[in-house]
Amino acid sequence: MIKENFIKLYEDSFREHWDLAALSDYGSDTTFYFKDVAYEVARLHLLFKQCHLNRGDKIALVGKDCARWCIAYMAAITYGAVIVPILQDFNPNDIQHIINHSDAVLLFVSDRIWDSLEEDKIPNVKTAFSLKDYHCIHHSLGNEDQLLSETLDTLMKNKYPDGFTKEHILYADVDNSEVVEINYTSGTTGFSKGVMLTGNNLAGNVVYAKTLDLMFPGDEELCFLPLAHAYSCAFNLLAPMAIGSHVHILGKLPSPKILIKAFSDIRPNLIITVPLILEKMYKSVILPHLNKRTLRLALSIPLLDSHIYAQINKRLVETLGGRFCEVIVGGAAMSQDVTDFLCKIKFPVTIGYGMTECGPLISYSNHRFFEPTSCGHVLKDIMDVRIDSPDPYHQVGEIQVRGENVMKGYYKNEEATRNVFTDDGWLRTGDLGTIDEEKRIYIRGRNKTMILSSNGQNIYPEELEAKLNNMPFVMESLVIQKNDKLVAWVYPDYDTVDGTLIHHDDLPMIMEQNRVDVNKLLAPYEHISKIELYPTAFEKTPKKSIKRYLYQTL
């Protein structure tokens, strides 16, 4: 059990960092200092009492990422309630299902999403509040007037007649063994399940983050990943709030143009991202530059290549704000070509590994000790790993984990909980890989996506797709098995095509050449027999991983 109590981490942090900036909505004048967060949390606690909310009750939270989203989250857990963050990308029917399945009785929601929901289909929700300013938008008894902000202001004045101070911060006594969050997964291979995360699970992630010396009080961080996802929530909210860092919330689609401007404005001290961001920068900016004939010739000259790589690294660092100590990549596998190049130019990047069921972290290494083909060391004294294989160092098997971060189980789903744990208590990750003697994890693919060839060879489609995605005019790809042959569906990079003299009718011929070229990089049993153009981008999870299960039967 983690020694530090999860809730007390924030009780202590809010007092210690009282006068530091905590949360800002990027592009607006909205900034909450830690003292403002503490005040708003106290105000919401009074609101919860007005709503007769009991300890252990569920509070659902869905809407665009913003400072008030974060404050609602912190208010729920410090009150002793169970928070249920819901990805705003879910469709209204799924949102309603999660609200009902989680037994949520109170809801924080953006106005846009509320307009898409049907009140009679979420009957257990007694009260709903707008994330815009916490005004009441629904109350089952119809007396919304009793929950007006003026009433809360009066209650705050009555409770704190001399003003709210740091000495008034006193949160619920919640043991680390208790469930504090139910996070509904959005995976690539099936339907959502409610992951029950305890205070100990989340404290394991936060306390570990505090030991890394990557974030410090007063540091700046840019949040551009969905906060309802465990990865972003842990390291763009929970860790910074415990450490005293200042989180700027992008609150809009993170296009490269918008991100580069935000990096320049904020100059973050640490960058938390997913592979897609770096892969897009590599493919659209770096790769065309490297393919220029003059630069290729220069890179072939000894000593000059290191100078050129140093200049590329410098430019990339400056593009991302120029002040960060490290870029941490998680949430999905990153292209090995991109990883190798970033390591070659000595860019401070590292790749971690985790899953929602571990809230989320399983492995991580500082970029100085990062092995390019791995996803870091298993968290020392927090997590343990084993490979379900006769030879875990060389023969691929399922990665299984146990430790402080492992969830309690799936909410109201005993069968799924039984199936995901081994008889001796290890969590089956569903990922395939190996480990080395230093307990670095090397991932090969997903158990459910692995393809068995006609001659019994294991094929990991993610590895083939990573190579194919680096071919000319390929935006993204999906490798499937048809009649014992491998077929690749490719969604072309039309923006790049339209910037050239190439006609769309030429794409089949170009893709055939891509097929020939990529097969040269693959083992014979991995060869792609055909490339078919796909008309649209593939549907993805919020982590930007393709929802593979949607394409299994097409």
XYZ file of C-alpha atoms in Angstrom:
554
model
C 0.000 0.000 0.000
C 1.260 3.488 -0.926
C 2.042 5.398 2.290
C 0.819 8.796 1.084
C -2.966 9.176 1.266
C -4.334 10.158 -2.132
C -6.807 12.794 -0.899
C -4.381 14.287 1.627
C -1.927 14.915 -1.229
C -4.243 17.685 -2.402
C -5.102 18.958 1.042
C -1.386 19.525 1.586
C -0.675 20.818 -1.933
C -3.426 23.446 -1.924
C -2.125 24.834 1.340
C 1.550 24.731 0.328
C 1.026 26.261 -3.133
C -1.735 28.687 -2.124
C -0.375 31.672 -4.071
C 0.783 29.810 -7.204
C -1.152 29.606 -10.475
C -2.842 26.227 -10.892
C -5.192 26.115 -13.897
C -5.651 28.297 -16.975
C -7.858 28.049 -20.050
C -5.499 28.727 -22.948
C -6.547 31.655 -25.106
C -8.665 33.254 -22.384
C -8.105 35.386 -19.287
C -9.307 32.578 -17.016
C -6.681 31.547 -14.467
C -7.299 29.875 -11.117
C -4.601 30.014 -8.466
C -4.411 27.168 -5.982
C -6.265 29.356 -3.466
C -9.004 29.892 -6.085
C -9.216 26.149 -6.735
C -9.496 25.510 -2.997
C -12.239 28.149 -2.713
C -14.225 26.725 -5.632
C -13.852 23.215 -4.217
C -15.218 24.413 -0.844
C -18.109 26.081 -2.658
C -18.928 22.902 -4.572
C -18.788 20.889 -1.367
C -21.572 23.110 0.004
C -23.443 22.554 -3.239
C -23.113 18.794 -2.812
C -24.557 19.034 0.678
C -27.463 21.065 -0.672
C -28.049 18.209 -3.115
C -27.920 15.669 -0.238
C -24.977 13.941 -1.883
C -23.554 11.159 0.281
C -20.048 9.845 0.529
C -19.490 7.175 -2.105
C -22.166 8.565 -4.438
C -21.194 8.762 -8.091
C -20.662 12.074 -9.924
C -20.457 11.927 -13.725
C -18.336 14.513 -15.541
C -18.491 15.059 -19.308
C -17.607 18.039 -21.456
C -14.870 20.008 -23.141
C -11.617 20.143 -21.188
C -11.401 23.345 -19.170
C -10.317 24.612 -15.754
C -13.804 24.102 -14.330
C -13.734 20.465 -15.511
C -10.621 19.998 -13.365
C -12.128 21.778 -10.356
C -15.289 19.643 -10.533
C -13.088 16.533 -10.574
C -11.085 17.691 -7.552
C -14.241 18.691 -5.666
C -15.791 15.263 -6.187
C -12.857 13.190 -4.949
C -12.068 15.484 -1.976
C -15.717 15.322 -0.883
C -15.537 11.542 -0.720
C -17.640 10.953 -3.822
C -16.640 8.729 -6.751
C -15.884 10.616 -9.962
C -16.944 9.162 -13.329
C -15.127 11.069 -16.110
C -16.691 10.428 -19.517
C -14.992 11.165 -22.826
C -16.916 13.863 -24.652
C -16.227 12.026 -27.931
C -18.675 9.282 -26.954
C -22.033 9.552 -28.712
C -25.066 10.612 -26.620
C -26.410 7.061 -26.296
C -23.079 5.824 -24.919
C -22.864 8.782 -22.531
C -26.354 8.048 -21.231
C -25.492 4.359 -20.869
C -22.340 5.144 -18.848
C -24.215 7.607 -16.621
C -26.832 4.951 -15.889
C -24.410 2.022 -15.568
C -22.223 3.960 -13.128
C -25.246 4.853 -10.945
C -24.330 8.537 -11.129
C -26.757 10.769 -9.218
C -25.130 14.098 -10.060
C -23.783 15.361 -13.369
C -21.390 18.089 -14.489
C -21.832 18.617 -18.223
C -21.088 21.075 -20.995
C -24.127 22.870 -22.396
C -23.593 21.407 -25.866
C -23.591 17.818 -24.616
C -26.513 18.446 -22.266
C -28.581 19.559 -25.249
C -27.881 16.198 -26.918
C -28.997 14.140 -23.893
C -32.535 13.085 -22.998
C -33.393 13.717 -19.343
C -35.902 10.875 -19.159
C -33.178 8.424 -20.210
C -30.916 9.273 -17.229
C -33.514 8.978 -14.432
C -30.990 8.439 -11.624
C -29.441 11.893 -12.151
C -31.086 14.120 -9.567
C -29.127 17.263 -10.429
C -27.052 18.497 -13.367
C -24.719 21.502 -13.427
C -23.226 23.380 -16.361
C -19.451 23.301 -16.683
C -19.628 26.879 -17.929
C -20.183 28.370 -14.463
C -21.705 25.541 -12.373
C -25.252 26.891 -12.648
C -27.987 24.301 -12.179
C -29.523 23.145 -15.449
C -31.609 20.252 -14.102
C -33.027 19.268 -10.733
C -35.391 16.359 -10.295
C -37.556 18.273 -7.805
C -37.746 21.268 -10.100
C -36.411 23.732 -7.514
C -33.315 24.888 -9.362
C -33.684 28.293 -7.713
C -32.492 26.791 -4.406
C -29.148 26.013 -6.085
C -28.448 29.463 -7.465
C -24.983 30.946 -7.035
C -26.377 33.690 -4.811
C -27.517 31.034 -2.333
C -24.063 29.446 -2.334
C -22.404 32.823 -1.824
C -24.566 33.318 1.270
C -23.712 29.852 2.569
C -19.986 30.521 2.057
C -20.203 33.818 3.949
C -22.078 32.159 6.779
C -19.589 29.300 7.041
C -16.474 31.463 6.589
C -17.432 34.926 7.958
C -13.807 36.079 8.053
C -13.029 34.740 4.591
C -11.860 31.370 3.300
C -8.223 30.628 4.203
C -5.812 27.741 3.730
C -6.501 26.661 7.318
C -10.071 25.836 6.278
C -8.910 23.161 3.837
C -9.978 19.847 5.317
C -11.067 17.069 3.007
C -12.815 13.741 3.430
C -10.971 10.962 5.208
C -10.859 8.457 2.355
C -8.701 5.376 2.820
C -6.468 4.498 -0.134
C -8.269 1.159 -0.439
C -11.534 2.877 -1.416
C -12.652 3.405 -5.017
C -12.378 7.088 -5.966
C -12.878 6.894 -9.734
C -14.665 4.761 -12.313
C -13.063 5.304 -15.719
C -14.825 3.805 -18.698
C -12.350 2.468 -21.234
C -12.358 3.387 -24.887
C -10.267 0.603 -26.326
C -9.461 -0.609 -29.823
C -10.866 -4.115 -29.387
C -14.294 -3.907 -27.787
C -16.916 -2.240 -25.634
C -16.470 0.103 -22.694
C -15.998 -1.281 -19.187
C -15.989 0.710 -15.946
C -12.493 0.469 -14.435
C -12.647 0.900 -10.644
C -9.564 2.841 -9.521
C -8.788 3.191 -5.847
C -6.984 5.988 -4.061
C -3.991 3.677 -3.892
C -3.985 3.124 -7.681
C -3.957 6.855 -8.384
C -1.565 7.650 -5.545
C 0.854 5.096 -7.015
C 0.959 7.114 -10.242
C 1.127 10.545 -8.574
C 3.724 9.662 -5.944
C 5.910 8.035 -8.605
C 5.637 11.171 -10.755
C 6.776 13.278 -7.811
C 9.980 11.223 -7.489
C 11.053 11.833 -11.096
C 12.052 15.494 -10.707
C 10.392 16.372 -14.005
C 7.769 18.758 -12.594
C 8.260 21.388 -9.905
C 6.132 24.054 -8.197
C 5.524 26.932 -10.591
C 6.375 24.914 -13.715
C 4.219 25.377 -16.814
C 2.477 22.493 -18.563
C 0.252 22.375 -21.652
C -2.654 19.913 -21.584
C -3.896 18.997 -25.064
C -4.965 15.371 -24.486
C -8.497 14.515 -23.244
C -8.600 14.759 -19.453
C -11.243 12.038 -19.212
C -8.585 9.577 -20.349
C -6.495 8.018 -17.555
C -3.138 8.994 -19.109
C -3.930 12.683 -19.422
C -5.817 12.822 -16.138
C -2.888 11.364 -14.198
C -0.120 13.524 -15.658
C -1.925 16.651 -16.875
C -4.078 17.048 -13.756
C -3.444 14.823 -10.751
C 0.360 15.009 -10.722
C 0.604 18.780 -11.412
C -2.059 19.520 -8.784
C -0.068 17.519 -6.211
C 3.259 19.096 -7.189
C 2.177 22.719 -7.582
C 2.600 23.104 -11.342
C 0.526 25.367 -13.588
C -1.568 23.568 -16.224
C -2.721 25.432 -19.328
C -5.668 23.602 -20.903
C -5.795 23.870 -24.686
C -9.522 23.126 -24.893
C -9.571 22.725 -28.677
C -8.543 20.247 -31.354
C -4.731 19.959 -31.178
C -3.835 20.581 -34.812
C -0.094 21.057 -35.462
C -0.612 24.764 -36.202
C -2.529 25.394 -32.969
C -0.104 23.310 -30.913
C 3.018 25.041 -32.222
C 1.516 28.430 -31.337
C 0.560 27.187 -27.848
C 4.028 25.698 -27.260
C 5.558 29.034 -28.238
C 3.261 30.979 -25.914
C 3.494 28.726 -22.847
C 6.964 27.211 -23.225
C 6.106 24.146 -21.106
C 8.647 22.553 -18.771
C 7.392 19.048 -19.587
C 5.436 17.696 -22.552
C 2.965 14.825 -22.250
C 1.831 13.590 -25.663
C 0.695 10.692 -27.831
C 2.691 9.328 -30.809
C 0.481 10.924 -33.458
C 1.703 14.439 -32.635
C 5.405 13.622 -33.105
C 4.724 11.326 -36.066
C 2.885 14.127 -37.893
C 5.746 16.557 -37.266
C 8.278 14.000 -38.471
C 6.348 13.121 -41.614
C 5.244 16.617 -42.658
C 8.247 18.699 -41.593
C 11.377 16.625 -40.968
C 11.118 13.809 -43.534
C 10.675 16.043 -46.619
C 13.702 18.049 -45.444
C 15.788 14.882 -45.020
C 14.808 13.638 -48.472
C 16.285 16.647 -50.229
C 19.221 15.548 -52.392
C 21.680 18.120 -51.005
C 20.937 17.153 -47.414
C 21.239 13.437 -48.186
C 24.689 14.092 -49.624
C 25.697 16.161 -46.607
C 24.561 13.442 -44.214
C 26.842 10.960 -45.990
C 29.912 12.999 -45.015
C 31.531 11.890 -41.709
C 31.374 14.430 -38.861
C 29.074 16.696 -40.857
C 26.082 14.434 -40.176
C 26.308 14.945 -36.401
C 26.352 18.714 -36.900
C 23.254 18.563 -39.111
C 21.413 16.310 -36.665
C 22.259 18.717 -33.844
C 20.748 21.585 -35.842
C 17.574 19.585 -36.543
C 17.300 18.750 -32.845
C 17.748 22.411 -31.889
C 15.056 23.523 -34.320
C 12.614 20.873 -33.090
C 13.227 21.786 -29.451
C 12.615 25.461 -30.229
C 9.398 24.579 -32.084
C 8.100 22.946 -28.900
C 8.864 25.950 -26.735
C 12.557 25.397 -26.027
C 12.224 24.951 -22.258
C 11.051 21.373 -21.674
C 13.212 18.780 -19.957
C 11.568 15.794 -21.636
C 8.823 14.663 -23.994
C 6.916 11.659 -22.642
C 5.021 9.610 -25.213
C 2.255 7.240 -24.170
C -1.211 6.004 -25.014
C -0.208 4.015 -28.119
C 2.808 2.573 -29.913
C 5.015 5.032 -31.796
C 6.528 4.313 -35.195
C 9.954 2.746 -34.739
C 11.358 4.848 -37.574
C 10.299 8.042 -35.798
C 11.637 6.780 -32.467
C 14.986 5.826 -33.996
C 15.360 9.188 -35.705
C 14.514 11.210 -32.583
C 17.042 9.205 -30.592
C 19.635 9.635 -33.360
C 19.365 13.434 -33.159
C 19.464 13.196 -29.327
C 15.972 14.614 -28.869
C 14.873 14.194 -25.211
C 12.046 11.735 -25.841
C 10.955 8.646 -23.944
C 8.084 6.189 -24.339
C 6.101 4.836 -21.408
C 3.567 2.032 -21.177
C 0.321 1.757 -19.323
C -3.395 1.053 -19.461
C -6.535 2.464 -17.877
C -6.662 -0.567 -15.575
C -3.434 0.667 -13.963
C -4.457 4.295 -13.744
C -2.401 4.114 -16.087
C 1.371 3.701 -15.623
C 3.226 0.371 -15.795
C 6.672 1.298 -17.138
C 8.780 4.382 -17.810
C 12.438 5.401 -18.195
C 14.010 8.839 -18.224
C 15.106 9.737 -21.776
C 18.759 9.440 -20.709
C 18.223 5.723 -20.035
C 15.592 5.040 -22.673
C 16.182 2.074 -24.971
C 14.626 2.980 -28.374
C 12.922 -0.372 -28.942
C 11.437 -0.533 -25.429
C 8.761 1.291 -23.483
C 10.773 1.779 -20.316
C 11.515 -0.002 -17.049
C 8.755 -1.461 -14.907
C 8.051 1.002 -12.075
C 10.432 0.058 -9.275
C 8.768 -0.909 -5.964
C 5.329 -0.109 -7.431
C 4.698 -2.583 -10.263
C 5.900 -6.018 -11.300
C 5.673 -7.767 -14.660
C 5.927 -11.241 -16.098
C 5.650 -12.644 -19.617
C 3.427 -15.659 -20.219
C 6.134 -17.409 -22.214
C 8.658 -20.243 -21.675
C 11.432 -17.749 -22.464
C 10.296 -14.205 -21.465
C 13.581 -12.664 -22.688
C 13.307 -13.949 -26.252
C 9.921 -15.573 -26.862
C 6.855 -13.320 -27.135
C 4.030 -13.860 -24.671
C 1.266 -11.905 -22.998
C 2.441 -9.142 -20.657
C 0.942 -9.628 -17.202
C 1.308 -7.181 -14.324
C 0.559 -6.765 -10.633
C 1.241 -4.047 -8.086
C 0.017 -0.856 -6.475
C -1.501 0.606 -9.649
C -3.655 -2.382 -10.624
C -7.400 -1.667 -10.519
C -9.885 -3.205 -8.111
C -11.943 -4.595 -11.003
C -14.664 -3.690 -13.488
C -17.752 -2.014 -12.037
C -20.769 -4.353 -11.942
C -19.001 -6.830 -14.230
C -17.704 -9.774 -12.216
C -17.269 -11.982 -15.276
C -15.003 -9.485 -17.055
C -13.058 -8.994 -13.813
C -12.509 -12.748 -13.437
C -11.423 -13.077 -17.053
C -8.860 -10.266 -16.897
C -7.029 -11.707 -13.863
C -5.063 -14.961 -13.768
C -5.781 -17.531 -11.063
C -2.767 -16.264 -9.103
C -3.809 -12.598 -9.311
C -1.881 -11.095 -12.256
C -3.634 -8.654 -14.596
C -3.721 -9.794 -18.209
C -2.862 -6.713 -20.289
C -3.789 -8.228 -23.644
C -0.472 -6.939 -24.995
C 2.267 -9.202 -26.333
C 5.953 -8.669 -25.714
C 9.160 -9.606 -23.942
C 11.271 -8.223 -21.095
C 15.014 -7.988 -20.538
C 17.113 -8.608 -17.449
C 16.733 -4.968 -16.376
C 12.934 -5.317 -16.580
C 12.447 -3.159 -19.648
C 9.279 -4.035 -21.527
C 9.303 -4.585 -25.310
C 5.839 -4.642 -26.899
C 5.146 -6.530 -30.117
C 1.373 -6.087 -30.490
C -2.073 -6.836 -29.102
C -3.125 -10.374 -28.274
C -6.484 -9.822 -29.980
C -4.990 -8.286 -33.120
C -2.189 -10.782 -33.687
C -2.564 -12.624 -37.011
C -1.564 -16.271 -37.302
C -0.151 -17.001 -40.760
C -0.939 -20.194 -42.680
C 2.467 -21.616 -41.728
C 2.003 -20.832 -38.014
C 3.998 -17.589 -37.812
C 2.805 -14.800 -35.509
C 2.249 -11.512 -37.347
C 1.790 -8.213 -35.503
C -0.121 -5.863 -37.836
C 0.866 -2.745 -35.866
C 4.514 -3.316 -36.852
C 3.639 -3.604 -40.540
C 1.417 -0.530 -40.388
C 4.177 1.536 -38.764
C 6.458 0.826 -41.742
C 3.713 1.359 -44.299
C 2.716 4.691 -42.763
C 6.171 6.066 -43.573
C 5.741 5.351 -47.283
C 4.939 8.205 -49.703
C 1.389 9.571 -49.648
C 0.177 7.217 -46.890
C -1.774 8.969 -44.142
C -2.696 5.812 -42.215
C -3.152 2.114 -42.791
C -4.777 -1.008 -41.420
C -3.483 -4.518 -42.131
C -6.026 -7.348 -42.144
C -6.097 -10.996 -43.187
C -8.194 -12.042 -46.191
C -8.208 -15.644 -47.413
C -4.929 -16.346 -45.579
C -3.269 -13.322 -47.233
C -2.342 -9.948 -45.772
C -4.155 -6.955 -47.240
C -3.462 -3.353 -46.304
C -6.174 -0.713 -46.366
C -4.622 2.703 -46.896
C -6.178 6.122 -46.418
C -4.016 8.372 -48.629
C -2.456 11.663 -47.579
C -4.563 13.759 -49.943
C -3.200 17.079 -48.684
C 0.304 16.091 -49.780
C -0.981 14.626 -53.047
C -2.840 17.852 -53.869
C 0.358 19.829 -53.286
C 2.062 17.962 -56.108
C 1.362 17.336 -59.797
C 0.147 13.825 -58.990
C -3.414 12.997 -59.975
C -5.660 10.943 -57.685
C -5.939 8.346 -60.436
C -2.201 7.711 -60.037
C -2.541 6.608 -56.413
C -3.130 2.866 -57.082
C 0.143 2.725 -59.027
C 1.989 4.607 -56.263
C 0.547 2.303 -53.607
C 1.660 -0.739 -55.568
C 5.210 0.627 -55.523
C 4.804 1.256 -51.777
C 3.780 -2.378 -51.372
C 6.882 -3.576 -53.197
C 9.115 -1.274 -51.143
C 7.615 -2.101 -47.759
C 7.828 -5.842 -48.433
C 11.583 -5.437 -48.764
C 11.568 -4.409 -45.086
C 9.466 -7.371 -43.964
C 9.978 -11.069 -43.429
C 8.548 -13.246 -46.244
C 5.623 -14.434 -44.096
C 4.738 -10.764 -43.387
C 4.532 -9.706 -47.029
C 1.500 -7.650 -47.991
C -0.277 -9.143 -50.991
C -2.346 -6.109 -51.897
C -2.972 -2.473 -50.967
C -6.540 -1.229 -51.224
C -7.399 2.475 -50.986
C -9.793 3.270 -48.151
C -12.177 6.187 -48.760
C -12.125 7.799 -45.295
C -9.932 8.117 -42.223
C -10.319 5.197 -39.821
C -12.450 5.712 -36.734
C -10.273 6.181 -33.667
C -10.269 6.237 -29.902
C -9.432 9.516 -28.097
C -5.843 8.222 -27.903
C -5.918 8.249 -31.731
C -5.598 4.477 -31.982
C -7.691 2.863 -34.706
C -10.791 1.050 -33.444
C -9.722 -2.164 -35.094
C -12.759 -4.171 -34.035
C -14.963 -2.028 -36.297
C -13.107 -3.350 -39.348
C -12.767 -7.027 -38.448
C -15.805 -8.186 -40.428
C -15.747 -5.790 -43.395
